[in-house]
Amino acid sequence: MFFLAGAKKNAGQNERSSKSIYQKFRRVDLLDKKKTVTALKPGEDRAIFLGLGMIFSSVMMYFVLGVTMLRSYADSVWTEEGVCVILNSTVTADMNCSYNCGSECWRDSKYPCLQVYVSVNNTGRVSRLSHNEETQDTSSECFYVPRCQKDSVAMHVIIMNISERLKVNQQVTCYYDPSEQQENIILTRLYDQTVVFHSLLWPSSMLIGGALVIVMVKLTQYLSRLCEEIGKIKR
């Protein structure tokens, strides 16, 4: 009986000892998990804020591009590309312009007006050529409008160099209005399809990157909760 009671007593002590050891390991495991969750949560929050910041920045870039570049690209009527043959390139007269000389100070200067006439796709239709849409809006008579400055001789040299280049290149690529509402033709477009594509590429990449960051964080949180639930079921 003595040995039997001692054996039972030792068994009870061993059982209590094993339970206490298990509880200690359980506490340590829970503490490690809490520390991990505590460490991960700020990192996840920062990642989500990063993704939201990228999305917000891309939206602002879309807005700026839409107001400036895309609007100008959509409003341009010179959409058809053709081949222009230079018929005549002549400096006709001096045009007046104003340049900034300081705070609320403007002075007058002059630049030569270069008029260029071309024939599009050998159709026999003669039209006046402008450098781009901006030049067409500034002066529909002159091919190129230089930046106004005090030195009128420098502007004269720029215009004469352009005139010489046009005389050397008798055939150039140009753009015209297929509906023929605009009689003038432009040499280059301010924003073509390539420029628009490259300009939209960066905000689009930022938008996709920000969305991916948020999706990855949410996926990580979901998998973490899923693993925790599976661990509870196994216990």
Coordinates of C-alpha atoms in Angstrom, one line a residue:
M1 CA 0.0 0.0 0.0
F2 CA 2.8 2.3 0.8
F3 CA 4.5 1.8 -2.5
L4 CA 1.2 2.1 -4.3
A5 CA 0.4 5.5 -2.6
G6 CA 3.9 6.7 -3.4
A7 CA 3.6 5.7 -7.0
K8 CA 0.3 7.6 -7.2
K9 CA 1.8 10.6 -5.5
N10 CA 4.7 10.6 -7.9
A11 CA 2.4 10.2 -10.9
G12 CA 0.3 13.2 -9.7
Q13 CA 3.4 15.3 -9.3
N14 CA 4.7 14.3 -12.7
E15 CA 1.3 15.2 -14.3
R16 CA 1.2 18.6 -12.5
S17 CA 4.8 19.2 -13.5
S18 CA 4.1 18.3 -17.2
K19 CA 1.1 20.6 -17.1
S20 CA 3.0 23.5 -15.7
I21 CA 5.8 23.0 -18.3
Y22 CA 3.1 22.9 -21.1
Q23 CA 1.5 26.0 -19.7
K24 CA 4.9 27.8 -19.7
F25 CA 5.6 26.8 -23.3
R26 CA 2.1 27.8 -24.2
R27 CA 2.6 31.3 -22.6
V28 CA 5.9 31.7 -24.4
D29 CA 4.3 30.7 -27.7
L30 CA 1.5 33.2 -27.2
L31 CA 3.9 35.9 -26.2
D32 CA 6.0 35.2 -29.4
K33 CA 2.8 35.4 -31.5
K34 CA 1.8 38.7 -29.9
K35 CA 5.2 40.1 -30.4
T36 CA 5.1 39.0 -34.1
V37 CA 1.7 40.5 -34.6
T38 CA 2.8 43.7 -32.8
A39 CA 5.8 43.9 -35.0
L40 CA 4.0 43.2 -38.2
K41 CA 1.1 45.6 -37.7
P42 CA 3.1 48.9 -38.0
G43 CA 4.9 47.5 -41.0
E44 CA 1.6 46.5 -42.7
D45 CA 0.1 50.0 -41.9
R46 CA 3.2 51.7 -43.5
A47 CA 2.9 49.5 -46.6
I48 CA -0.8 50.3 -46.9
F49 CA -0.1 54.1 -46.5
L50 CA 2.7 53.7 -49.2
G51 CA 0.2 52.0 -51.6
L52 CA -2.4 54.7 -51.0
G53 CA 0.2 57.4 -51.4
M54 CA 1.2 55.9 -54.8
I55 CA -2.4 55.7 -55.9
F56 CA -3.1 59.3 -54.9
S57 CA 0.1 60.6 -56.6
S58 CA -0.9 58.7 -59.8
V59 CA -4.4 60.2 -59.8
M60 CA -2.9 63.7 -59.4
M61 CA -0.5 63.1 -62.3
Y62 CA -3.5 61.9 -64.4
F63 CA -5.3 65.1 -63.5
V64 CA -2.3 67.3 -64.5
L65 CA -1.8 65.4 -67.7
G66 CA -5.5 65.6 -68.6
V67 CA -5.6 69.3 -68.1
T68 CA -2.5 70.0 -70.1
M69 CA -1.2 67.4 -72.5
L70 CA -4.3 65.2 -73.2
R71 CA -6.5 68.2 -73.7
S72 CA -4.2 69.7 -76.2
Y73 CA -3.8 66.3 -77.9
A74 CA -7.6 65.8 -78.1
D75 CA -8.3 69.3 -79.4
S76 CA -5.7 69.1 -82.2
V77 CA -7.4 68.7 -85.6
W78 CA -4.1 68.1 -87.4
T79 CA -4.3 64.3 -87.1
E80 CA -3.5 63.1 -90.6
E81 CA 0.2 62.6 -91.6
G82 CA 1.3 63.4 -95.1
V83 CA 4.3 64.5 -97.2
C84 CA 4.7 68.2 -97.9
V85 CA 6.7 69.6 -100.8
I86 CA 8.2 73.0 -100.0
L87 CA 7.1 75.4 -102.7
N88 CA 8.2 78.8 -101.3
S89 CA 10.0 80.0 -98.2
T90 CA 10.2 83.8 -97.9
V91 CA 10.8 86.4 -95.2
T92 CA 8.0 88.9 -95.7
A93 CA 8.0 91.6 -93.0
D94 CA 9.0 92.3 -89.4
M95 CA 6.5 91.3 -86.6
N96 CA 6.3 93.1 -83.3
C97 CA 6.6 91.2 -80.0
S98 CA 7.1 92.1 -76.3
Y99 CA 9.7 90.7 -73.9
N100 CA 9.9 91.0 -70.1
C101 CA 12.6 93.3 -68.8
G102 CA 11.8 93.1 -65.1
S103 CA 9.0 93.4 -62.6
E104 CA 6.0 94.8 -64.5
C105 CA 8.3 95.9 -67.3
W106 CA 7.7 95.0 -71.0
R107 CA 9.5 96.3 -74.0
D108 CA 8.9 95.9 -77.7
S109 CA 11.1 94.1 -80.2
K110 CA 10.9 92.7 -83.7
Y111 CA 11.4 89.4 -85.5
P112 CA 11.2 88.6 -89.2
C113 CA 8.1 86.7 -90.3
L114 CA 8.9 83.6 -92.4
Q115 CA 6.1 82.4 -94.6
V116 CA 6.3 78.9 -96.0
Y117 CA 4.0 77.4 -98.6
V118 CA 3.7 73.7 -99.3
S119 CA 1.8 71.2 -101.4
V120 CA 0.4 68.2 -99.5
N121 CA 0.8 64.7 -101.0
N122 CA 1.3 66.2 -104.5
T123 CA -2.4 67.1 -104.7
G124 CA -1.7 70.6 -106.0
R125 CA -3.4 72.2 -103.0
V126 CA -1.2 75.0 -101.7
S127 CA -1.3 75.7 -98.0
R128 CA 0.7 77.8 -95.5
L129 CA 2.9 75.7 -93.2
S130 CA 3.2 76.4 -89.4
H131 CA 5.7 74.9 -87.0
N132 CA 3.1 73.4 -84.6
E133 CA -0.3 74.1 -83.0
E134 CA 1.2 76.7 -80.6
T135 CA 2.7 78.6 -83.5
Q136 CA -0.6 78.4 -85.4
D137 CA -2.5 79.9 -82.4
T138 CA 0.1 82.6 -81.9
S139 CA 0.5 83.7 -85.5
S140 CA -1.2 82.0 -88.4
E141 CA 0.9 83.9 -90.9
C142 CA 4.4 83.1 -89.8
F143 CA 6.0 79.6 -89.9
Y144 CA 7.9 80.0 -86.6
V145 CA 7.6 82.5 -83.7
P146 CA 10.8 82.8 -81.7
R147 CA 11.0 83.7 -78.1
C148 CA 10.9 87.5 -78.0
Q149 CA 14.1 89.0 -76.7
K150 CA 16.0 92.3 -76.8
D151 CA 18.5 91.2 -79.4
S152 CA 16.4 91.3 -82.6
V153 CA 19.5 90.3 -84.6
A154 CA 19.7 87.0 -82.8
M155 CA 16.0 86.3 -83.7
H156 CA 16.7 87.3 -87.3
V157 CA 19.6 84.7 -87.4
I158 CA 17.3 82.0 -86.0
I159 CA 14.7 82.6 -88.7
M160 CA 17.2 82.7 -91.5
N161 CA 18.7 79.4 -90.4
I162 CA 15.3 77.8 -90.5
S163 CA 14.6 79.2 -93.9
E164 CA 17.9 77.7 -95.2
R165 CA 17.1 74.3 -93.8
L166 CA 13.7 74.3 -95.4
K167 CA 15.2 75.1 -98.8
V168 CA 17.6 72.2 -98.4
N169 CA 14.9 69.7 -97.4
Q170 CA 12.3 70.0 -100.2
Q171 CA 10.1 67.2 -98.8
V172 CA 9.1 67.0 -95.1
T173 CA 6.6 65.1 -93.1
C174 CA 3.7 67.2 -92.1
Y175 CA 0.2 67.0 -90.5
Y176 CA -3.0 68.3 -91.9
D177 CA -6.7 68.4 -91.0
P178 CA -8.5 65.6 -92.9
S179 CA -11.8 67.5 -92.6
E180 CA -10.2 70.6 -94.2
Q181 CA -11.7 72.9 -91.7
Q182 CA -8.1 74.2 -91.1
E183 CA -6.4 75.3 -94.2
N184 CA -3.0 75.7 -92.6
I185 CA -0.7 72.7 -92.1
I186 CA 1.7 72.0 -89.3
L187 CA 5.2 70.5 -89.4
T188 CA 5.2 68.8 -86.0
R189 CA 2.6 68.1 -83.4
L190 CA 3.2 69.3 -79.8
Y191 CA 2.0 65.9 -78.4
D192 CA 1.8 62.9 -80.7
Q193 CA 0.8 59.3 -79.7
T194 CA 4.3 58.3 -78.6
V195 CA 4.6 61.3 -76.2
V196 CA 1.2 60.6 -74.8
F197 CA 1.9 56.9 -74.3
H198 CA 5.2 57.6 -72.5
S199 CA 3.6 60.3 -70.3
L200 CA 0.8 58.0 -69.2
L201 CA 3.1 55.0 -68.7
W202 CA 4.6 56.3 -65.4
P203 CA 1.4 57.2 -63.6
S204 CA -0.1 54.0 -64.8
S205 CA 2.8 52.0 -63.4
M206 CA 2.6 53.9 -60.1
L207 CA -1.1 53.2 -59.9
I208 CA -0.7 49.5 -60.5
G209 CA 2.3 49.3 -58.1
G210 CA 0.2 51.0 -55.3
A211 CA -2.7 48.7 -55.9
L212 CA -0.4 45.6 -55.8
V213 CA 1.2 46.7 -52.5
I214 CA -2.3 47.0 -50.9
V215 CA -3.4 43.6 -52.3
M216 CA -0.2 41.9 -51.1
V217 CA -0.7 43.3 -47.6
K218 CA -4.3 42.2 -47.5
L219 CA -3.4 38.8 -48.8
T220 CA -0.7 38.4 -46.1
Q221 CA -3.2 39.4 -43.4
Y222 CA -5.7 36.9 -44.7
L223 CA -3.1 34.1 -44.9
S224 CA -2.0 34.9 -41.3
R225 CA -5.5 34.7 -40.0
L226 CA -6.1 31.5 -41.9
C227 CA -3.0 29.8 -40.4
E228 CA -4.0 30.9 -37.0
E229 CA -7.5 29.3 -37.4
I230 CA -5.9 26.1 -38.7
G231 CA -3.6 26.0 -35.7
K232 CA -6.6 26.4 -33.3
I233 CA -8.4 23.5 -35.0
K234 CA -5.4 21.2 -34.7
R235 CA -5.2 21.9 -31.0

